[in-house]
mmCIF file of C-alpha atoms in Angstrom:
data_model
loop_
_atom_site.group_PDB
_atom_site.id
_atom_site.type_symbol
_atom_site.label_atom_id
_atom_site.label_comp_id
_atom_site.label_asym_id
_atom_site.label_seq_id
_atom_site.Cartn_x
_atom_site.Cartn_y
_atom_site.Cartn_z
ATOM 1 C CA UNK A 22 -46.428 -1.122 15.807
ATOM 2 C CA UNK A 23 -45.916 -1.962 19.516
ATOM 3 C CA UNK A 24 -43.209 -0.586 21.793
ATOM 4 C CA UNK A 25 -41.085 -3.708 21.490
ATOM 5 C CA UNK A 26 -40.985 -3.370 17.707
ATOM 6 C CA UNK A 27 -40.062 0.323 18.027
ATOM 7 C CA UNK A 28 -37.256 -0.583 20.452
ATOM 8 C CA UNK A 29 -36.032 -3.351 18.146
ATOM 9 C CA UNK A 30 -36.050 -1.069 15.125
ATOM 10 C CA UNK A 31 -34.194 1.661 17.024
ATOM 11 C CA UNK A 32 -31.588 -0.777 18.269
ATOM 12 C CA UNK A 33 -31.091 -2.180 14.767
ATOM 13 C CA UNK A 34 -30.795 1.290 13.236
ATOM 14 C CA UNK A 35 -28.312 2.527 15.854
ATOM 15 C CA UNK A 36 -26.148 -0.562 15.508
ATOM 16 C CA UNK A 37 -26.073 -0.283 11.728
ATOM 17 C CA UNK A 38 -25.092 3.413 11.868
ATOM 18 C CA UNK A 39 -22.153 2.663 14.165
ATOM 19 C CA UNK A 40 -20.977 -0.349 12.159
ATOM 20 C CA UNK A 41 -21.287 1.488 8.840
ATOM 21 C CA UNK A 42 -19.016 4.317 9.978
ATOM 22 C CA UNK A 43 -16.542 1.967 11.650
ATOM 23 C CA UNK A 44 -16.388 -0.277 8.589
ATOM 24 C CA UNK A 45 -15.953 2.620 6.153
ATOM 25 C CA UNK A 46 -13.296 4.315 8.269
ATOM 26 C CA UNK A 47 -11.253 1.201 8.892
ATOM 27 C CA UNK A 48 -11.536 -0.016 5.324
ATOM 28 C CA UNK A 49 -10.071 3.276 4.071
ATOM 29 C CA UNK A 50 -7.648 3.795 6.963
ATOM 30 C CA UNK A 51 -9.344 6.970 8.225
ATOM 31 C CA UNK A 52 -9.880 7.782 11.874
ATOM 32 C CA UNK A 53 -13.512 7.927 12.967
ATOM 33 C CA UNK A 54 -14.879 10.563 15.325
ATOM 34 C CA UNK A 55 -17.998 10.515 17.482
ATOM 35 C CA UNK A 56 -19.444 13.432 15.551
ATOM 36 C CA UNK A 57 -19.040 11.434 12.331
ATOM 37 C CA UNK A 58 -21.333 8.773 13.783
ATOM 38 C CA UNK A 59 -23.762 11.412 15.068
ATOM 39 C CA UNK A 60 -23.931 13.249 11.721
ATOM 40 C CA UNK A 61 -24.470 10.078 9.730
ATOM 41 C CA UNK A 62 -26.987 8.828 12.306
ATOM 42 C CA UNK A 63 -29.048 12.011 11.980
ATOM 43 C CA UNK A 64 -29.076 11.603 8.199
ATOM 44 C CA UNK A 65 -30.244 7.978 8.467
ATOM 45 C CA UNK A 66 -32.884 8.884 11.055
ATOM 46 C CA UNK A 67 -34.203 11.613 8.761
ATOM 47 C CA UNK A 68 -34.367 9.151 5.851
ATOM 48 C CA UNK A 69 -36.283 6.628 7.955
ATOM 49 C CA UNK A 70 -38.712 9.301 9.205
ATOM 50 C CA UNK A 71 -39.440 10.480 5.672
ATOM 51 C CA UNK A 72 -39.821 6.878 4.490
ATOM 52 C CA UNK A 73 -42.384 6.126 7.216
ATOM 53 C CA UNK A 74 -44.272 9.378 6.734
ATOM 54 C CA UNK A 75 -44.500 9.010 2.967
ATOM 55 C CA UNK A 76 -44.752 5.200 2.959
ATOM 56 C CA UNK A 77 -41.859 5.000 0.555
ATOM 57 C CA UNK A 78 -40.685 1.782 -1.016
ATOM 58 C CA UNK A 79 -37.974 0.059 1.033
ATOM 59 C CA UNK A 80 -35.557 0.083 -1.886
ATOM 60 C CA UNK A 81 -35.796 3.876 -2.062
ATOM 61 C CA UNK A 82 -34.923 4.264 1.610
ATOM 62 C CA UNK A 83 -31.989 1.857 1.250
ATOM 63 C CA UNK A 84 -30.722 3.771 -1.802
ATOM 64 C CA UNK A 85 -30.989 7.028 0.116
ATOM 65 C CA UNK A 86 -28.998 5.416 2.939
ATOM 66 C CA UNK A 87 -26.247 4.401 0.502
ATOM 67 C CA UNK A 88 -26.068 8.008 -0.736
ATOM 68 C CA UNK A 89 -25.890 9.257 2.869
ATOM 69 C CA UNK A 90 -22.990 6.901 3.673
ATOM 70 C CA UNK A 91 -21.227 7.901 0.451
ATOM 71 C CA UNK A 92 -21.580 11.561 1.438
ATOM 72 C CA UNK A 93 -20.249 10.810 4.923
ATOM 73 C CA UNK A 94 -17.249 9.009 3.438
ATOM 74 C CA UNK A 95 -16.516 11.854 1.025
ATOM 75 C CA UNK A 96 -17.213 14.857 3.258
ATOM 76 C CA UNK A 97 -16.415 13.582 6.738
ATOM 77 C CA UNK A 98 -13.693 10.985 6.147
ATOM 78 C CA UNK A 99 -12.251 12.719 3.026
ATOM 79 C CA UNK A 100 -12.092 9.568 0.902
ATOM 80 C CA UNK A 101 -11.894 9.376 -2.887
ATOM 81 C CA UNK A 102 -15.015 8.744 -4.982
ATOM 82 C CA UNK A 103 -14.390 5.110 -6.055
ATOM 83 C CA UNK A 104 -13.554 3.808 -2.591
ATOM 84 C CA UNK A 105 -16.402 5.867 -1.073
ATOM 85 C CA UNK A 106 -18.939 4.248 -3.402
ATOM 86 C CA UNK A 107 -17.482 0.800 -2.832
ATOM 87 C CA UNK A 108 -17.455 1.176 0.960
ATOM 88 C CA UNK A 109 -21.052 2.490 1.021
ATOM 89 C CA UNK A 110 -22.439 -0.288 -1.163
ATOM 90 C CA UNK A 111 -20.482 -2.981 0.699
ATOM 91 C CA UNK A 112 -21.611 -1.662 4.083
ATOM 92 C CA UNK A 113 -25.301 -1.719 3.129
ATOM 93 C CA UNK A 114 -25.027 -5.007 1.262
ATOM 94 C CA UNK A 115 -23.527 -6.755 4.289
ATOM 95 C CA UNK A 116 -26.138 -5.313 6.655
ATOM 96 C CA UNK A 117 -29.053 -6.195 4.362
ATOM 97 C CA UNK A 118 -27.617 -9.641 3.662
ATOM 98 C CA UNK A 119 -27.233 -10.298 7.390
ATOM 99 C CA UNK A 120 -30.791 -9.074 7.929
ATOM 100 C CA UNK A 121 -32.064 -11.420 5.208
ATOM 101 C CA UNK A 122 -30.194 -14.424 6.621
ATOM 102 C CA UNK A 123 -31.567 -13.776 10.109
ATOM 103 C CA UNK A 124 -35.069 -13.285 8.694
ATOM 104 C CA UNK A 125 -34.789 -16.618 6.879
ATOM 105 C CA UNK A 126 -33.785 -18.315 10.110
ATOM 106 C CA UNK A 127 -36.687 -16.680 11.952
ATOM 107 C CA UNK A 128 -39.168 -17.742 9.298
ATOM 108 C CA UNK A 129 -37.864 -21.309 9.318
ATOM 109 C CA UNK A 130 -37.464 -21.796 13.067
ATOM 110 C CA UNK A 131 -39.830 -19.431 14.885
ATOM 111 C CA UNK A 132 -43.352 -20.432 13.732
ATOM 112 C CA UNK A 133 -43.851 -22.675 16.740
ATOM 113 C CA UNK A 134 -43.149 -19.788 19.141
ATOM 114 C CA UNK A 135 -45.826 -17.395 17.840
ATOM 115 C CA UNK A 136 -47.921 -16.319 20.812
ATOM 116 C CA UNK A 137 -45.390 -17.790 23.255
ATOM 117 C CA UNK A 138 -43.613 -15.803 25.970
ATOM 118 C CA UNK A 139 -40.322 -17.005 24.474
ATOM 119 C CA UNK A 140 -40.892 -15.101 21.242
ATOM 120 C CA UNK A 141 -39.512 -11.780 22.502
ATOM 121 C CA UNK A 142 -36.289 -13.258 23.930
ATOM 122 C CA UNK A 143 -35.803 -15.176 20.698
ATOM 123 C CA UNK A 144 -36.261 -11.988 18.663
ATOM 124 C CA UNK A 145 -33.628 -10.295 20.845
ATOM 125 C CA UNK A 146 -31.344 -13.267 20.273
ATOM 126 C CA UNK A 147 -31.972 -12.942 16.529
ATOM 127 C CA UNK A 148 -31.032 -9.252 16.746
ATOM 128 C CA UNK A 149 -27.807 -10.156 18.529
ATOM 129 C CA UNK A 150 -27.118 -12.768 15.830
ATOM 130 C CA UNK A 151 -27.689 -10.056 13.212
ATOM 131 C CA UNK A 152 -25.021 -7.833 14.802
ATOM 132 C CA UNK A 153 -22.569 -10.723 15.134
ATOM 133 C CA UNK A 154 -23.100 -11.769 11.516
ATOM 134 C CA UNK A 155 -22.627 -8.173 10.342
ATOM 135 C CA UNK A 156 -19.428 -7.777 12.359
ATOM 136 C CA UNK A 157 -18.023 -11.063 11.064
ATOM 137 C CA UNK A 158 -18.756 -10.174 7.443
ATOM 138 C CA UNK A 159 -17.265 -6.695 7.872
ATOM 139 C CA UNK A 160 -14.087 -8.186 9.332
ATOM 140 C CA UNK A 161 -13.819 -10.662 6.439
ATOM 141 C CA UNK A 162 -14.321 -7.939 3.815
ATOM 142 C CA UNK A 163 -11.878 -5.618 5.542
ATOM 143 C CA UNK A 164 -9.250 -8.348 5.668
ATOM 144 C CA UNK A 165 -9.607 -9.033 1.952
ATOM 145 C CA UNK A 166 -9.418 -5.301 1.148
ATOM 146 C CA UNK A 167 -6.986 -4.318 3.887
ATOM 147 C CA UNK A 168 -4.750 -2.198 1.639
ATOM 148 C CA UNK A 169 -7.071 -0.279 -0.670
ATOM 149 C CA UNK A 170 -4.372 2.323 -1.421
ATOM 150 C CA UNK A 171 -2.270 -0.407 -3.080
ATOM 151 C CA UNK A 172 -5.160 -1.829 -5.111
ATOM 152 C CA UNK A 173 -5.678 -0.329 -8.565
ATOM 153 C CA UNK A 174 -9.085 0.233 -10.169
ATOM 154 C CA UNK A 175 -11.014 -0.276 -6.937
ATOM 155 C CA UNK A 176 -14.087 1.134 -8.662
ATOM 156 C CA UNK A 177 -14.290 -1.974 -10.858
ATOM 157 C CA UNK A 178 -15.443 -3.911 -7.813
ATOM 158 C CA UNK A 179 -18.615 -1.812 -7.813
ATOM 159 C CA UNK A 180 -20.135 -3.840 -10.662
ATOM 160 C CA UNK A 181 -20.120 -7.291 -9.001
ATOM 161 C CA UNK A 182 -20.923 -5.791 -5.580
ATOM 162 C CA UNK A 183 -23.868 -3.861 -7.026
ATOM 163 C CA UNK A 184 -25.126 -7.066 -8.607
ATOM 164 C CA UNK A 185 -25.022 -8.883 -5.265
ATOM 165 C CA UNK A 186 -26.632 -5.887 -3.576
ATOM 166 C CA UNK A 187 -29.449 -5.658 -6.140
ATOM 167 C CA UNK A 188 -30.150 -9.383 -5.828
ATOM 168 C CA UNK A 189 -30.341 -9.109 -2.039
ATOM 169 C CA UNK A 190 -32.673 -6.099 -2.196
ATOM 170 C CA UNK A 191 -34.930 -8.011 -4.551
ATOM 171 C CA UNK A 192 -35.068 -10.916 -2.104
ATOM 172 C CA UNK A 193 -35.834 -8.591 0.798
ATOM 173 C CA UNK A 194 -38.465 -6.686 -1.156
ATOM 174 C CA UNK A 195 -40.239 -9.746 -2.497
ATOM 175 C CA UNK A 196 -39.956 -12.112 0.468
ATOM 176 C CA UNK A 197 -39.770 -9.992 3.641
ATOM 177 C CA UNK A 198 -40.744 -6.758 5.251
ATOM 178 C CA UNK A 199 -37.665 -4.682 5.839
ATOM 179 C CA UNK A 200 -37.939 -4.631 9.597
ATOM 180 C CA UNK A 201 -40.854 -6.945 10.545
ATOM 181 C CA UNK A 202 -40.166 -10.685 10.205
ATOM 182 C CA UNK A 203 -42.541 -12.669 8.035
ATOM 183 C CA UNK A 204 -43.280 -15.817 10.080
ATOM 184 C CA UNK A 205 -45.501 -18.456 8.534
ATOM 185 C CA UNK A 206 -45.638 -22.264 8.474
ATOM 186 C CA UNK A 207 -46.409 -22.254 4.785
ATOM 187 C CA UNK A 208 -43.225 -20.380 3.860
ATOM 188 C CA UNK A 209 -40.693 -22.456 5.819
ATOM 189 C CA UNK A 210 -39.497 -24.267 2.718
ATOM 190 C CA UNK A 211 -39.245 -21.059 0.705
ATOM 191 C CA UNK A 212 -37.272 -19.273 3.410
ATOM 192 C CA UNK A 213 -34.938 -22.224 3.820
ATOM 193 C CA UNK A 214 -34.155 -21.977 0.116
ATOM 194 C CA UNK A 215 -33.672 -18.208 0.407
ATOM 195 C CA UNK A 216 -31.321 -18.758 3.339
ATOM 196 C CA UNK A 217 -29.190 -21.055 1.178
ATOM 197 C CA UNK A 218 -29.177 -18.551 -1.703
ATOM 198 C CA UNK A 219 -28.120 -15.704 0.562
ATOM 199 C CA UNK A 220 -25.358 -17.790 2.110
ATOM 200 C CA UNK A 221 -24.152 -18.583 -1.397
ATOM 201 C CA UNK A 222 -24.334 -14.867 -2.236
ATOM 202 C CA UNK A 223 -22.088 -14.074 0.732
ATOM 203 C CA UNK A 224 -19.648 -16.796 -0.321
ATOM 204 C CA UNK A 225 -19.649 -15.446 -3.886
ATOM 205 C CA UNK A 226 -18.875 -11.934 -2.607
ATOM 206 C CA UNK A 227 -15.966 -13.136 -0.475
ATOM 207 C CA UNK A 228 -14.624 -15.221 -3.365
ATOM 208 C CA UNK A 229 -14.853 -12.189 -5.664
ATOM 209 C CA UNK A 230 -12.939 -10.020 -3.185
ATOM 210 C CA UNK A 231 -10.351 -12.743 -2.692
ATOM 211 C CA UNK A 232 -9.852 -13.112 -6.451
ATOM 212 C CA UNK A 233 -9.504 -9.326 -6.775
ATOM 213 C CA UNK A 234 -6.933 -9.253 -3.973
ATOM 214 C CA UNK A 235 -4.908 -12.016 -5.603
ATOM 215 C CA UNK A 236 -5.086 -10.194 -8.926
ATOM 216 C CA UNK A 237 -3.768 -7.009 -7.315
ATOM 217 C CA UNK A 238 -0.956 -8.927 -5.654
ATOM 218 C CA UNK A 239 -0.071 -10.445 -9.008
ATOM 219 C CA UNK A 240 0.013 -7.030 -10.670
ATOM 220 C CA UNK A 241 2.185 -5.637 -7.887
ATOM 221 C CA UNK A 242 4.551 -8.584 -8.128
ATOM 222 C CA UNK A 243 4.729 -8.141 -11.908
ATOM 223 C CA UNK A 244 5.520 -4.425 -11.524
ATOM 224 C CA UNK A 245 8.182 -5.199 -8.923
ATOM 225 C CA UNK A 246 9.692 -7.845 -11.213
ATOM 226 C CA UNK A 247 9.808 -5.415 -14.130
ATOM 227 C CA UNK A 248 11.466 -2.811 -11.941
ATOM 228 C CA UNK A 249 13.976 -5.345 -10.664
ATOM 229 C CA UNK A 250 14.694 -6.490 -14.226
ATOM 230 C CA UNK A 251 15.377 -2.907 -15.296
ATOM 231 C CA UNK A 252 17.583 -2.423 -12.255
ATOM 232 C CA UNK A 253 19.422 -5.634 -13.098
ATOM 233 C CA UNK A 254 20.139 -4.411 -16.613
ATOM 234 C CA UNK A 255 21.384 -1.095 -15.247
ATOM 235 C CA UNK A 256 23.655 -2.840 -12.734
ATOM 236 C CA UNK A 257 25.136 -4.996 -15.506
ATOM 237 C CA UNK A 258 25.988 -1.809 -17.403
ATOM 238 C CA UNK A 259 27.668 -0.352 -14.321
ATOM 239 C CA UNK A 260 29.654 -3.534 -13.738
ATOM 240 C CA UNK A 261 30.774 -3.695 -17.375
ATOM 241 C CA UNK A 262 31.777 -0.023 -17.300
ATOM 242 C CA UNK A 263 33.710 -0.494 -14.070
ATOM 243 C CA UNK A 264 35.589 -3.430 -15.511
ATOM 244 C CA UNK A 265 36.394 -1.487 -18.694
ATOM 245 C CA UNK A 266 37.565 1.523 -16.675
ATOM 246 C CA UNK A 267 39.894 -0.558 -14.575
ATOM 247 C CA UNK A 268 41.289 -2.233 -17.706
ATOM 248 C CA UNK A 269 42.061 1.251 -19.038
ATOM 249 C CA UNK A 270 43.732 2.153 -15.760
ATOM 250 C CA UNK A 271 45.777 -1.027 -15.898
ATOM 251 C CA UNK A 272 46.853 -0.209 -19.454
ATOM 252 C CA UNK A 273 47.768 3.369 -18.464
ATOM 253 C CA UNK A 274 49.876 2.112 -15.592
ATOM 254 C CA UNK A 275 51.612 -0.335 -17.926
ATOM 255 C CA UNK A 276 52.519 2.494 -20.317
ATOM 256 C CA UNK A 277 53.490 5.030 -17.671
ATOM 257 C CA UNK A 278 57.188 4.165 -17.943
ATOM 258 C CA UNK A 279 57.145 4.860 -21.654
ATOM 259 C CA UNK A 280 55.412 8.169 -21.028
ATOM 260 C CA UNK A 281 57.999 9.125 -18.430
ATOM 261 C CA UNK A 282 60.818 8.215 -20.825
ATOM 262 C CA UNK A 283 59.352 10.438 -23.517
ATOM 263 C CA UNK A 284 58.913 13.262 -21.013
ATOM 264 C CA UNK A 285 62.499 12.860 -19.799
ATOM 265 C CA UNK A 286 63.748 12.994 -23.366
ATOM 266 C CA UNK A 287 61.842 16.196 -24.107
ATOM 267 C CA UNK A 288 63.068 17.942 -20.982
ATOM 268 C CA UNK A 289 66.619 16.642 -21.378
ATOM 269 C CA UNK A 290 66.704 17.709 -25.036
ATOM 270 C CA UNK A 291 65.998 21.325 -24.191
ATOM 271 C CA UNK A 292 62.378 21.277 -25.205
ATOM 272 C CA UNK A 293 60.493 22.460 -22.080
ATOM 273 C CA UNK A 294 57.426 23.692 -23.943
ATOM 274 C CA UNK A 295 56.906 20.335 -25.644
ATOM 275 C CA UNK A 296 57.490 18.667 -22.282
ATOM 276 C CA UNK A 297 54.821 20.801 -20.600
ATOM 277 C CA UNK A 298 52.355 20.061 -23.391
ATOM 278 C CA UNK A 299 53.044 16.338 -23.081
ATOM 279 C CA UNK A 300 52.668 16.572 -19.301
ATOM 280 C CA UNK A 301 49.248 18.234 -19.708
ATOM 281 C CA UNK A 302 48.148 15.365 -21.933
ATOM 282 C CA UNK A 303 49.253 12.885 -19.284
ATOM 283 C CA UNK A 304 47.356 14.835 -16.602
ATOM 284 C CA UNK A 305 44.194 14.857 -18.741
ATOM 285 C CA UNK A 306 44.466 11.117 -19.345
ATOM 286 C CA UNK A 307 44.988 10.507 -15.631
ATOM 287 C CA UNK A 308 42.022 12.734 -14.689
ATOM 288 C CA UNK A 309 39.750 10.864 -17.091
ATOM 289 C CA UNK A 310 40.596 7.635 -15.289
ATOM 290 C CA UNK A 311 40.087 8.980 -11.777
ATOM 291 C CA UNK A 312 36.950 8.743 -9.648
ATOM 292 C CA UNK A 313 35.530 11.571 -7.515
ATOM 293 C CA UNK A 314 34.674 9.004 -4.827
ATOM 294 C CA UNK A 315 37.105 6.328 -3.710
ATOM 295 C CA UNK A 316 35.173 3.636 -1.841
ATOM 296 C CA UNK A 317 37.459 0.692 -2.495
ATOM 297 C CA UNK A 318 34.894 -0.923 -4.795
ATOM 298 C CA UNK A 319 35.198 -0.110 -8.521
ATOM 299 C CA UNK A 320 31.539 -0.811 -9.269
ATOM 300 C CA UNK A 321 30.326 1.517 -6.508
ATOM 301 C CA UNK A 322 32.853 4.172 -7.590
ATOM 302 C CA UNK A 323 31.463 4.124 -11.120
ATOM 303 C CA UNK A 324 27.875 4.222 -9.875
ATOM 304 C CA UNK A 325 28.515 7.175 -7.557
ATOM 305 C CA UNK A 326 30.228 9.082 -10.336
ATOM 306 C CA UNK A 327 27.312 8.531 -12.719
ATOM 307 C CA UNK A 328 24.531 9.245 -10.215
ATOM 308 C CA UNK A 329 26.075 12.200 -8.415
ATOM 309 C CA UNK A 330 27.578 13.607 -11.608
ATOM 310 C CA UNK A 331 24.072 13.936 -13.055
ATOM 311 C CA UNK A 332 22.939 15.870 -9.957
ATOM 312 C CA UNK A 333 25.573 18.588 -9.714
ATOM 313 C CA UNK A 334 23.098 21.018 -8.164
ATOM 314 C CA UNK A 335 23.022 18.864 -5.015
ATOM 315 C CA UNK A 336 25.750 19.142 -2.374
ATOM 316 C CA UNK A 337 27.236 15.709 -1.814
ATOM 317 C CA UNK A 338 29.550 14.210 0.775
ATOM 318 C CA UNK A 339 30.778 10.630 0.553
ATOM 319 C CA UNK A 340 32.761 9.163 3.417
ATOM 320 C CA UNK A 341 32.989 5.400 3.296
ATOM 321 C CA UNK A 342 35.502 2.684 2.560
ATOM 322 C CA UNK A 343 34.030 -0.685 1.652
ATOM 323 C CA UNK A 344 36.099 -3.633 2.896
ATOM 324 C CA UNK A 345 37.622 -5.879 0.261
ATOM 325 C CA UNK A 346 36.572 -8.594 0.190
ATOM 326 C CA UNK A 347 33.356 -7.931 2.029
ATOM 327 C CA UNK A 348 31.246 -10.967 1.132
ATOM 328 C CA UNK A 349 28.644 -8.841 -0.678
ATOM 329 C CA UNK A 350 28.084 -9.339 -4.383
ATOM 330 C CA UNK A 351 28.662 -6.299 -6.590
ATOM 331 C CA UNK A 352 25.178 -6.687 -8.024
ATOM 332 C CA UNK A 353 23.601 -6.371 -4.566
ATOM 333 C CA UNK A 354 25.736 -3.337 -3.762
ATOM 334 C CA UNK A 355 24.505 -1.744 -6.977
ATOM 335 C CA UNK A 356 20.890 -2.493 -6.038
ATOM 336 C CA UNK A 357 21.360 -0.792 -2.667
ATOM 337 C CA UNK A 358 23.311 2.240 -3.863
ATOM 338 C CA UNK A 359 21.370 2.903 -7.074
ATOM 339 C CA UNK A 360 17.939 2.740 -5.433
ATOM 340 C CA UNK A 361 19.048 4.728 -2.388
ATOM 341 C CA UNK A 362 20.617 7.439 -4.570
ATOM 342 C CA UNK A 363 17.630 7.609 -6.929
ATOM 343 C CA UNK A 364 15.290 8.134 -3.977
ATOM 344 C CA UNK A 365 17.620 10.665 -2.359
ATOM 345 C CA UNK A 366 18.061 12.709 -5.544
ATOM 346 C CA UNK A 367 14.303 12.729 -6.196
ATOM 347 C CA UNK A 368 13.633 13.872 -2.612
ATOM 348 C CA UNK A 369 16.258 16.629 -2.847
ATOM 349 C CA UNK A 370 14.805 17.959 -6.080
ATOM 350 C CA UNK A 371 11.255 18.043 -4.687
ATOM 351 C CA UNK A 372 12.128 19.709 -1.374
ATOM 352 C CA UNK A 373 12.985 23.251 -0.375
ATOM 353 C CA UNK A 374 16.184 24.702 1.081
ATOM 354 C CA UNK A 375 19.688 23.652 0.102
ATOM 355 C CA UNK A 376 19.615 20.085 -1.262
ATOM 356 C CA UNK A 377 22.300 17.799 0.103
ATOM 357 C CA UNK A 378 23.185 14.117 0.210
ATOM 358 C CA UNK A 379 25.578 12.515 2.678
ATOM 359 C CA UNK A 380 26.743 8.901 2.403
ATOM 360 C CA UNK A 381 28.742 7.261 5.178
ATOM 361 C CA UNK A 382 29.810 3.759 6.089
ATOM 362 C CA UNK A 383 31.100 2.143 9.248
ATOM 363 C CA UNK A 384 32.177 -1.352 10.112
ATOM 364 C CA UNK A 385 31.086 -2.903 13.393
ATOM 365 C CA UNK A 386 32.544 -6.365 13.794
ATOM 366 C CA UNK A 387 30.942 -8.671 11.234
ATOM 367 C CA UNK A 388 28.463 -5.981 10.198
ATOM 368 C CA UNK A 389 28.740 -2.955 7.953
ATOM 369 C CA UNK A 390 26.385 -0.001 8.337
ATOM 370 C CA UNK A 391 25.601 2.154 5.307
ATOM 371 C CA UNK A 392 23.881 5.481 6.007
ATOM 372 C CA UNK A 393 22.237 7.658 3.350
ATOM 373 C CA UNK A 394 21.055 11.081 4.537
ATOM 374 C CA UNK A 395 19.353 13.656 2.350
ATOM 375 C CA UNK A 396 17.101 16.687 2.523
ATOM 376 C CA UNK A 397 13.425 16.130 1.752
ATOM 377 C CA UNK A 398 10.116 18.015 1.707
ATOM 378 C CA UNK A 399 8.039 18.277 4.871
ATOM 379 C CA UNK A 400 5.034 16.124 5.666
ATOM 380 C CA UNK A 401 4.667 12.425 6.423
ATOM 381 C CA UNK A 402 6.723 9.737 4.723
ATOM 382 C CA UNK A 403 5.252 8.510 1.431
ATOM 383 C CA UNK A 404 4.365 4.803 1.116
ATOM 384 C CA UNK A 405 7.361 2.536 0.601
ATOM 385 C CA UNK A 406 8.009 2.039 -3.102
ATOM 386 C CA UNK A 407 9.695 -0.639 -5.187
ATOM 387 C CA UNK A 408 13.144 0.932 -4.677
ATOM 388 C CA UNK A 409 13.029 0.562 -0.903
ATOM 389 C CA UNK A 410 11.623 -2.950 -1.287
ATOM 390 C CA UNK A 411 14.607 -3.872 -3.483
ATOM 391 C CA UNK A 412 17.007 -2.462 -0.872
ATOM 392 C CA UNK A 413 15.279 -4.427 1.888
ATOM 393 C CA UNK A 414 15.442 -7.632 -0.184
ATOM 394 C CA UNK A 415 19.170 -7.163 -0.776
ATOM 395 C CA UNK A 416 19.774 -6.492 2.939
ATOM 396 C CA UNK A 417 17.763 -9.529 4.041
ATOM 397 C CA UNK A 418 19.832 -11.660 1.667
ATOM 398 C CA UNK A 419 22.832 -10.913 3.913
ATOM 399 C CA UNK A 420 20.886 -11.266 7.177
ATOM 400 C CA UNK A 421 20.723 -7.514 7.517
ATOM 401 C CA UNK A 422 18.038 -4.916 8.106
ATOM 402 C CA UNK A 423 16.809 -1.549 6.810
ATOM 403 C CA UNK A 424 15.734 1.395 8.950
ATOM 404 C CA UNK A 425 14.200 4.634 7.662
ATOM 405 C CA UNK A 426 13.699 7.784 9.694
ATOM 406 C CA UNK A 427 12.482 11.301 8.981
ATOM 407 C CA UNK A 428 13.087 14.290 11.232
ATOM 408 C CA UNK A 429 11.908 17.641 9.911
ATOM 409 C CA UNK A 430 13.387 18.146 6.462
ATOM 410 C CA UNK A 431 15.990 15.394 6.819
ATOM 411 C CA UNK A 432 15.550 11.773 5.766
ATOM 412 C CA UNK A 433 17.910 8.960 6.674
ATOM 413 C CA UNK A 434 18.173 5.430 5.333
ATOM 414 C CA UNK A 435 20.336 2.975 7.272
ATOM 415 C CA UNK A 436 21.236 -0.395 5.751
ATOM 416 C CA UNK A 437 22.893 -2.987 7.980
ATOM 417 C CA UNK A 438 24.717 -5.820 6.184
ATOM 418 C CA UNK A 439 26.395 -8.943 7.504
ATOM 419 C CA UNK A 440 29.808 -9.119 5.797
ATOM 420 C CA UNK A 441 31.162 -12.168 7.637
#
């Protein structure tokens, strides 16, 4: 092996080490450090040294490299097992596929330059093409798998990816040397065919990842629809209960004169004890029809009573008066309040200290600002769930916006609504 080949191999190895770590880190959303690259590079260099010394089969060295990248993902980047395996196999598959495509191009186009002074510059150009092809494939894969935390059963992708990887290793093992191009006039046709097969393999991989992404989006949309359907049923119950409660209040008000006449008769007839007993019954009936929170909207009053009444261990403060009419459908108000309260109650119950919830509202011209503040555990904000997505959808329906903020052990959710 001459010095140029050693330089080319070293350049290829260094570039692959850097791209493997960058790809794995960015695919999983983990920050990469220089010492991560150095540690993984030492492991790869050791594998290559042992492979050369023992004249190991190329497939064995590639397999050892996959294990090294898996270990780096698990130990250095702290990723889970399924995504670590997937990232390692994808990283090596893309690099080996790019190497095979470039080798096919060299075998098909370079025979006429053997022995020419242009051969070395062309080999450097082929190396640059290899890096560009790798980078492009990594960007495409990363775009298709840009949110691995939201994609269920990521490990299932290992089966098709391993198939593509095994097919590519077979092509490399049977048709090429792993680092030295095989250039021959007699094999131009064969390598042209292999180039087409490898291009089709890359297209099949990208199509597989795209189909998986669409499947995940469909599952997420189905889960969101189910959640919204359940929320819709709950809101219908709240609306029906609010209407029934206000019918009872209307009936009580209609009968109040009769009750007062009976009470006047008891007191005027010298029966104070019976009058007091009747008055207690009236007070109990009135209390049963009252609401702990008076917001000006019967549906919201009912919802607050049900939600906050089931969380009596949490200190609550409600200070808002919804304008009537406000141009916001009762169903959408229920979506906002029920999801915001469910999230707030769950956060209060999982955090330390004294749990508390504070709900305020303020009108600013044609806009109304709802603010939900609650205690919460420390640490970063969890990923936005379906509840917050439902709130945001309801706000956007009225040309509004949603803002979340966390400071220490306090979380705030602000919902701006256009009520014009």
